[in-house]
Amino acid sequence: MHVGKCLVEQQISDLHLNRTKISAENVTAVYDTIRSTALSIYEQYLGEKSEQKVQIKPSLMQAVHFKIRNLSETPSELWFDKILEALYEKMANELLPHFKKSKAYIKLLQELDLLQQTNAEDDMISITSTDSLENNDTSKLSDSLSQLAQISKKSEFFVD
């Protein structure tokens, strides 16, 4: 678990346990900090003007944005969990299978002697047929991995 998410959990827990000892202003300040950080992450990766926009279901993005903007909702370390799940699912189901078929990946496996050579002709067909996918798929996977890494770093307050 990221240290940031633990810190948010701890701050929220402390607020609930010490409500009588902590002033309303301090509670509001903590919530404002959490909300501000969440909004910054949202705008950088999910907002309409984002240069690094992550492509996921609009309903997920809208739900998180609503929670962040809704001042009557208590901030939560779980806000971005569904988005992270969607990104992992997209990478596992869409990007990784394409990458595994790419010429670059197959070449790497060959160089490391990790490719099982059952039929040299089949391998050549596989390499040739994926030649056109190499640049596009490898680029998409690289971009998605980069975005996921950036989201994980920036949203350490909210993501497992």
PDB file of N, CA and C in Angstrom, residues 87-152:
ATOM      1  N   LEU A  87      -8.047   0.832 -15.439  1.00  0.00           N
ATOM      2  CA  LEU A  87      -6.775   0.918 -16.160  1.00  0.00           C
ATOM      3  C   LEU A  87      -6.058  -0.426 -16.181  1.00  0.00           C
ATOM      4  N   TYR A  88      -6.039  -1.102 -15.052  1.00  0.00           N
ATOM      5  CA  TYR A  88      -5.419  -2.432 -15.010  1.00  0.00           C
ATOM      6  C   TYR A  88      -6.136  -3.384 -15.962  1.00  0.00           C
ATOM      7  N   GLU A  89      -7.462  -3.333 -15.964  1.00  0.00           N
ATOM      8  CA  GLU A  89      -8.245  -4.204 -16.838  1.00  0.00           C
ATOM      9  C   GLU A  89      -7.949  -3.901 -18.310  1.00  0.00           C
ATOM     10  N   LYS A  90      -7.893  -2.622 -18.641  1.00  0.00           N
ATOM     11  CA  LYS A  90      -7.608  -2.228 -20.026  1.00  0.00           C
ATOM     12  C   LYS A  90      -6.221  -2.705 -20.446  1.00  0.00           C
ATOM     13  N   MET A  91      -5.268  -2.540 -19.569  1.00  0.00           N
ATOM     14  CA  MET A  91      -3.914  -2.982 -19.895  1.00  0.00           C
ATOM     15  C   MET A  91      -3.859  -4.501 -20.057  1.00  0.00           C
ATOM     16  N   ALA A  92      -4.518  -5.224 -19.164  1.00  0.00           N
ATOM     17  CA  ALA A  92      -4.482  -6.689 -19.213  1.00  0.00           C
ATOM     18  C   ALA A  92      -5.235  -7.243 -20.414  1.00  0.00           C
ATOM     19  N   ASN A  93      -6.368  -6.645 -20.743  1.00  0.00           N
ATOM     20  CA  ASN A  93      -7.228  -7.202 -21.790  1.00  0.00           C
ATOM     21  C   ASN A  93      -6.988  -6.638 -23.182  1.00  0.00           C
ATOM     22  N   GLU A  94      -6.467  -5.432 -23.280  1.00  0.00           N
ATOM     23  CA  GLU A  94      -6.288  -4.807 -24.587  1.00  0.00           C
ATOM     24  C   GLU A  94      -4.822  -4.612 -24.960  1.00  0.00           C
ATOM     25  N   LEU A  95      -4.094  -3.940 -24.112  1.00  0.00           N
ATOM     26  CA  LEU A  95      -2.746  -3.533 -24.491  1.00  0.00           C
ATOM     27  C   LEU A  95      -1.716  -4.650 -24.383  1.00  0.00           C
ATOM     28  N   LEU A  96      -1.750  -5.409 -23.308  1.00  0.00           N
ATOM     29  CA  LEU A  96      -0.761  -6.463 -23.130  1.00  0.00           C
ATOM     30  C   LEU A  96      -0.861  -7.551 -24.203  1.00  0.00           C
ATOM     31  N   PRO A  97      -2.060  -8.028 -24.552  1.00  0.00           N
ATOM     32  CA  PRO A  97      -2.133  -9.034 -25.624  1.00  0.00           C
ATOM     33  C   PRO A  97      -1.552  -8.531 -26.951  1.00  0.00           C
ATOM     34  N   HIS A  98      -1.796  -7.271 -27.285  1.00  0.00           N
ATOM     35  CA  HIS A  98      -1.230  -6.709 -28.519  1.00  0.00           C
ATOM     36  C   HIS A  98       0.290  -6.606 -28.418  1.00  0.00           C
ATOM     37  N   PHE A  99       0.762  -6.199 -27.259  1.00  0.00           N
ATOM     38  CA  PHE A  99       2.206  -6.083 -27.070  1.00  0.00           C
ATOM     39  C   PHE A  99       2.879  -7.445 -27.210  1.00  0.00           C
ATOM     40  N   LYS A 100       2.248  -8.469 -26.651  1.00  0.00           N
ATOM     41  CA  LYS A 100       2.837  -9.811 -26.719  1.00  0.00           C
ATOM     42  C   LYS A 100       2.925 -10.330 -28.149  1.00  0.00           C
ATOM     43  N   LYS A 101       2.150  -9.753 -29.056  1.00  0.00           N
ATOM     44  CA  LYS A 101       2.200 -10.143 -30.465  1.00  0.00           C
ATOM     45  C   LYS A 101       3.149  -9.256 -31.274  1.00  0.00           C
ATOM     46  N   SER A 102       3.687  -8.236 -30.652  1.00  0.00           N
ATOM     47  CA  SER A 102       4.526  -7.290 -31.390  1.00  0.00           C
ATOM     48  C   SER A 102       5.877  -7.902 -31.752  1.00  0.00           C
ATOM     49  N   LYS A 103       6.423  -7.415 -32.848  1.00  0.00           N
ATOM     50  CA  LYS A 103       7.723  -7.887 -33.323  1.00  0.00           C
ATOM     51  C   LYS A 103       8.809  -7.605 -32.282  1.00  0.00           C
ATOM     52  N   ALA A 104       8.732  -6.470 -31.636  1.00  0.00           N
ATOM     53  CA  ALA A 104       9.740  -6.100 -30.642  1.00  0.00           C
ATOM     54  C   ALA A 104       9.747  -7.090 -29.476  1.00  0.00           C
ATOM     55  N   TYR A 105       8.581  -7.478 -29.013  1.00  0.00           N
ATOM     56  CA  TYR A 105       8.483  -8.423 -27.898  1.00  0.00           C
ATOM     57  C   TYR A 105       8.987  -9.802 -28.315  1.00  0.00           C
ATOM     58  N   ILE A 106       8.569 -10.260 -29.488  1.00  0.00           N
ATOM     59  CA  ILE A 106       9.001 -11.571 -29.979  1.00  0.00           C
ATOM     60  C   ILE A 106      10.515 -11.589 -30.175  1.00  0.00           C
ATOM     61  N   LYS A 107      11.050 -10.505 -30.709  1.00  0.00           N
ATOM     62  CA  LYS A 107      12.498 -10.414 -30.899  1.00  0.00           C
ATOM     63  C   LYS A 107      13.220 -10.467 -29.555  1.00  0.00           C
ATOM     64  N   LEU A 108      12.698  -9.786 -28.566  1.00  0.00           N
ATOM     65  CA  LEU A 108      13.298  -9.806 -27.233  1.00  0.00           C
ATOM     66  C   LEU A 108      13.294 -11.223 -26.660  1.00  0.00           C
ATOM     67  N   LEU A 109      12.175 -11.918 -26.800  1.00  0.00           N
ATOM     68  CA  LEU A 109      12.093 -13.296 -26.319  1.00  0.00           C
ATOM     69  C   LEU A 109      13.118 -14.182 -27.027  1.00  0.00           C
ATOM     70  N   GLN A 110      13.281 -13.956 -28.332  1.00  0.00           N
ATOM     71  CA  GLN A 110      14.264 -14.734 -29.088  1.00  0.00           C
ATOM     72  C   GLN A 110      15.678 -14.444 -28.594  1.00  0.00           C
ATOM     73  N   GLU A 111      15.979 -13.179 -28.376  1.00  0.00           N
ATOM     74  CA  GLU A 111      17.314 -12.794 -27.918  1.00  0.00           C
ATOM     75  C   GLU A 111      17.628 -13.375 -26.545  1.00  0.00           C
ATOM     76  N   LEU A 112      16.613 -13.521 -25.726  1.00  0.00           N
ATOM     77  CA  LEU A 112      16.799 -14.068 -24.379  1.00  0.00           C
ATOM     78  C   LEU A 112      16.611 -15.586 -24.342  1.00  0.00           C
ATOM     79  N   ASP A 113      16.434 -16.189 -25.506  1.00  0.00           N
ATOM     80  CA  ASP A 113      16.180 -17.629 -25.625  1.00  0.00           C
ATOM     81  C   ASP A 113      14.985 -18.068 -24.787  1.00  0.00           C
ATOM     82  N   LEU A 114      13.957 -17.252 -24.767  1.00  0.00           N
ATOM     83  CA  LEU A 114      12.745 -17.575 -24.018  1.00  0.00           C
ATOM     84  C   LEU A 114      11.591 -17.975 -24.925  1.00  0.00           C
ATOM     85  N   LEU A 115      11.801 -17.873 -26.216  1.00  0.00           N
ATOM     86  CA  LEU A 115      10.751 -18.212 -27.174  1.00  0.00           C
ATOM     87  C   LEU A 115      10.871 -19.680 -27.529  1.00  0.00           C
ATOM     88  N   GLN A 116       9.791 -20.418 -27.304  1.00  0.00           N
ATOM     89  CA  GLN A 116       9.795 -21.838 -27.647  1.00  0.00           C
ATOM     90  C   GLN A 116       9.615 -21.970 -29.152  1.00  0.00           C
ATOM     91  N   GLN A 117      10.578 -22.550 -29.803  1.00  0.00           N
ATOM     92  CA  GLN A 117      10.561 -22.680 -31.254  1.00  0.00           C
ATOM     93  C   GLN A 117       9.996 -24.050 -31.627  1.00  0.00           C
ATOM     94  N   THR A 118       8.686 -24.105 -31.852  1.00  0.00           N
ATOM     95  CA  THR A 118       8.071 -25.365 -32.245  1.00  0.00           C
ATOM     96  C   THR A 118       8.098 -25.527 -33.753  1.00  0.00           C
ATOM     97  N   ASN A 119       7.925 -24.418 -34.434  1.00  0.00           N
ATOM     98  CA  ASN A 119       7.920 -24.475 -35.890  1.00  0.00           C
ATOM     99  C   ASN A 119       8.471 -23.152 -36.392  1.00  0.00           C
ATOM    100  N   ALA A 120       9.629 -23.187 -36.985  1.00  0.00           N
ATOM    101  CA  ALA A 120      10.290 -21.960 -37.433  1.00  0.00           C
ATOM    102  C   ALA A 120       9.423 -21.183 -38.407  1.00  0.00           C
ATOM    103  N   GLU A 121       8.680 -21.894 -39.235  1.00  0.00           N
ATOM    104  CA  GLU A 121       7.817 -21.225 -40.207  1.00  0.00           C
ATOM    105  C   GLU A 121       6.698 -20.456 -39.503  1.00  0.00           C
ATOM    106  N   ASP A 122       6.080 -21.050 -38.482  1.00  0.00           N
ATOM    107  CA  ASP A 122       5.032 -20.365 -37.724  1.00  0.00           C
ATOM    108  C   ASP A 122       5.575 -19.111 -37.060  1.00  0.00           C
ATOM    109  N   ASP A 123       6.790 -19.209 -36.539  1.00  0.00           N
ATOM    110  CA  ASP A 123       7.394 -18.049 -35.898  1.00  0.00           C
ATOM    111  C   ASP A 123       7.607 -16.923 -36.898  1.00  0.00           C
ATOM    112  N   MET A 124       8.058 -17.273 -38.090  1.00  0.00           N
ATOM    113  CA  MET A 124       8.276 -16.250 -39.108  1.00  0.00           C
ATOM    114  C   MET A 124       6.957 -15.612 -39.517  1.00  0.00           C
ATOM    115  N   ILE A 125       5.913 -16.411 -39.625  1.00  0.00           N
ATOM    116  CA  ILE A 125       4.594 -15.864 -39.945  1.00  0.00           C
ATOM    117  C   ILE A 125       4.151 -14.924 -38.841  1.00  0.00           C
ATOM    118  N   SER A 126       4.355 -15.344 -37.594  1.00  0.00           N
ATOM    119  CA  SER A 126       3.962 -14.519 -36.455  1.00  0.00           C
ATOM    120  C   SER A 126       4.716 -13.200 -36.456  1.00  0.00           C
ATOM    121  N   ILE A 127       6.013 -13.268 -36.688  1.00  0.00           N
ATOM    122  CA  ILE A 127       6.828 -12.051 -36.698  1.00  0.00           C
ATOM    123  C   ILE A 127       6.426 -11.152 -37.857  1.00  0.00           C
ATOM    124  N   THR A 128       6.240 -11.728 -39.038  1.00  0.00           N
ATOM    125  CA  THR A 128       5.874 -10.947 -40.213  1.00  0.00           C
ATOM    126  C   THR A 128       4.502 -10.314 -40.057  1.00  0.00           C
ATOM    127  N   SER A 129       3.536 -11.077 -39.556  1.00  0.00           N
ATOM    128  CA  SER A 129       2.171 -10.556 -39.446  1.00  0.00           C
ATOM    129  C   SER A 129       2.047  -9.471 -38.400  1.00  0.00           C
ATOM    130  N   THR A 130       2.942  -9.461 -37.438  1.00  0.00           N
ATOM    131  CA  THR A 130       2.858  -8.449 -36.387  1.00  0.00           C
ATOM    132  C   THR A 130       3.758  -7.260 -36.658  1.00  0.00           C
ATOM    133  N   ASP A 131       4.482  -7.309 -37.760  1.00  0.00           N
ATOM    134  CA  ASP A 131       5.392  -6.219 -38.089  1.00  0.00           C
ATOM    135  C   ASP A 131       4.677  -4.881 -38.134  1.00  0.00           C
ATOM    136  N   SER A 132       3.491  -4.858 -38.718  1.00  0.00           N
ATOM    137  CA  SER A 132       2.752  -3.601 -38.837  1.00  0.00           C
ATOM    138  C   SER A 132       2.203  -3.128 -37.499  1.00  0.00           C
ATOM    139  N   LEU A 133       2.050  -4.037 -36.549  1.00  0.00           N
ATOM    140  CA  LEU A 133       1.515  -3.665 -35.236  1.00  0.00           C
ATOM    141  C   LEU A 133       2.585  -3.121 -34.304  1.00  0.00           C
ATOM    142  N   GLU A 134       3.840  -3.416 -34.597  1.00  0.00           N
ATOM    143  CA  GLU A 134       4.916  -3.139 -33.666  1.00  0.00           C
ATOM    144  C   GLU A 134       4.916  -1.710 -33.143  1.00  0.00           C
ATOM    145  N   ASN A 135       5.020  -0.752 -34.024  1.00  0.00           N
ATOM    146  CA  ASN A 135       5.127   0.632 -33.580  1.00  0.00           C
ATOM    147  C   ASN A 135       3.890   1.094 -32.839  1.00  0.00           C
ATOM    148  N   ASN A 136       2.725   0.821 -33.372  1.00  0.00           N
ATOM    149  CA  ASN A 136       1.474   1.283 -32.782  1.00  0.00           C
ATOM    150  C   ASN A 136       1.219   0.640 -31.423  1.00  0.00           C
ATOM    151  N   ASP A 137       1.282  -0.678 -31.330  1.00  0.00           N
ATOM    152  CA  ASP A 137       0.977  -1.379 -30.084  1.00  0.00           C
ATOM    153  C   ASP A 137       2.012  -1.111 -29.006  1.00  0.00           C
ATOM    154  N   THR A 138       3.283  -1.139 -29.390  1.00  0.00           N
ATOM    155  CA  THR A 138       4.331  -0.882 -28.420  1.00  0.00           C
ATOM    156  C   THR A 138       4.204   0.530 -27.881  1.00  0.00           C
ATOM    157  N   SER A 139       3.891   1.459 -28.757  1.00  0.00           N
ATOM    158  CA  SER A 139       3.713   2.846 -28.343  1.00  0.00           C
ATOM    159  C   SER A 139       2.528   2.994 -27.400  1.00  0.00           C
ATOM    160  N   LYS A 140       1.402   2.345 -27.725  1.00  0.00           N
ATOM    161  CA  LYS A 140       0.217   2.417 -26.866  1.00  0.00           C
ATOM    162  C   LYS A 140       0.499   1.839 -25.491  1.00  0.00           C
ATOM    163  N   LEU A 141       1.162   0.687 -25.439  1.00  0.00           N
ATOM    164  CA  LEU A 141       1.463   0.062 -24.160  1.00  0.00           C
ATOM    165  C   LEU A 141       2.409   0.931 -23.360  1.00  0.00           C
ATOM    166  N   SER A 142       3.426   1.448 -24.032  1.00  0.00           N
ATOM    167  CA  SER A 142       4.382   2.310 -23.354  1.00  0.00           C
ATOM    168  C   SER A 142       3.697   3.546 -22.785  1.00  0.00           C
ATOM    169  N   ASP A 143       2.831   4.170 -23.583  1.00  0.00           N
ATOM    170  CA  ASP A 143       2.096   5.344 -23.116  1.00  0.00           C
ATOM    171  C   ASP A 143       1.212   5.004 -21.929  1.00  0.00           C
ATOM    172  N   SER A 144       0.510   3.886 -22.007  1.00  0.00           N
ATOM    173  CA  SER A 144      -0.390   3.494 -20.924  1.00  0.00           C
ATOM    174  C   SER A 144       0.379   3.161 -19.657  1.00  0.00           C
ATOM    175  N   LEU A 145       1.492   2.454 -19.805  1.00  0.00           N
ATOM    176  CA  LEU A 145       2.309   2.145 -18.635  1.00  0.00           C
ATOM    177  C   LEU A 145       2.846   3.419 -18.006  1.00  0.00           C
ATOM    178  N   SER A 146       3.262   4.344 -18.843  1.00  0.00           N
ATOM    179  CA  SER A 146       3.767   5.621 -18.348  1.00  0.00           C
ATOM    180  C   SER A 146       2.677   6.392 -17.614  1.00  0.00           C
ATOM    181  N   GLN A 147       1.478   6.430 -18.206  1.00  0.00           N
ATOM    182  CA  GLN A 147       0.365   7.125 -17.561  1.00  0.00           C
ATOM    183  C   GLN A 147       0.000   6.476 -16.241  1.00  0.00           C
ATOM    184  N   LEU A 148      -0.032   5.156 -16.212  1.00  0.00           N
ATOM    185  CA  LEU A 148      -0.378   4.447 -14.988  1.00  0.00           C
ATOM    186  C   LEU A 148       0.655   4.708 -13.907  1.00  0.00           C
ATOM    187  N   ALA A 149       1.919   4.707 -14.278  1.00  0.00           N
ATOM    188  CA  ALA A 149       2.975   4.983 -13.309  1.00  0.00           C
ATOM    189  C   ALA A 149       2.843   6.399 -12.766  1.00  0.00           C
ATOM    190  N   GLN A 150       2.545   7.352 -13.642  1.00  0.00           N
ATOM    191  CA  GLN A 150       2.386   8.733 -13.199  1.00  0.00           C
ATOM    192  C   GLN A 150       1.180   8.889 -12.300  1.00  0.00           C
ATOM    193  N   ILE A 151       0.081   8.233 -12.645  1.00  0.00           N
ATOM    194  CA  ILE A 151      -1.118   8.304 -11.808  1.00  0.00           C
ATOM    195  C   ILE A 151      -0.828   7.696 -10.449  1.00  0.00           C
ATOM    196  N   SER A 152      -0.152   6.557 -10.437  1.00  0.00           N
ATOM    197  CA  SER A 152       0.157   5.898  -9.171  1.00  0.00           C
ATOM    198  C   SER A 152       1.016   6.789  -8.292  1.00  0.00           C
TER     199      SER A 152
END
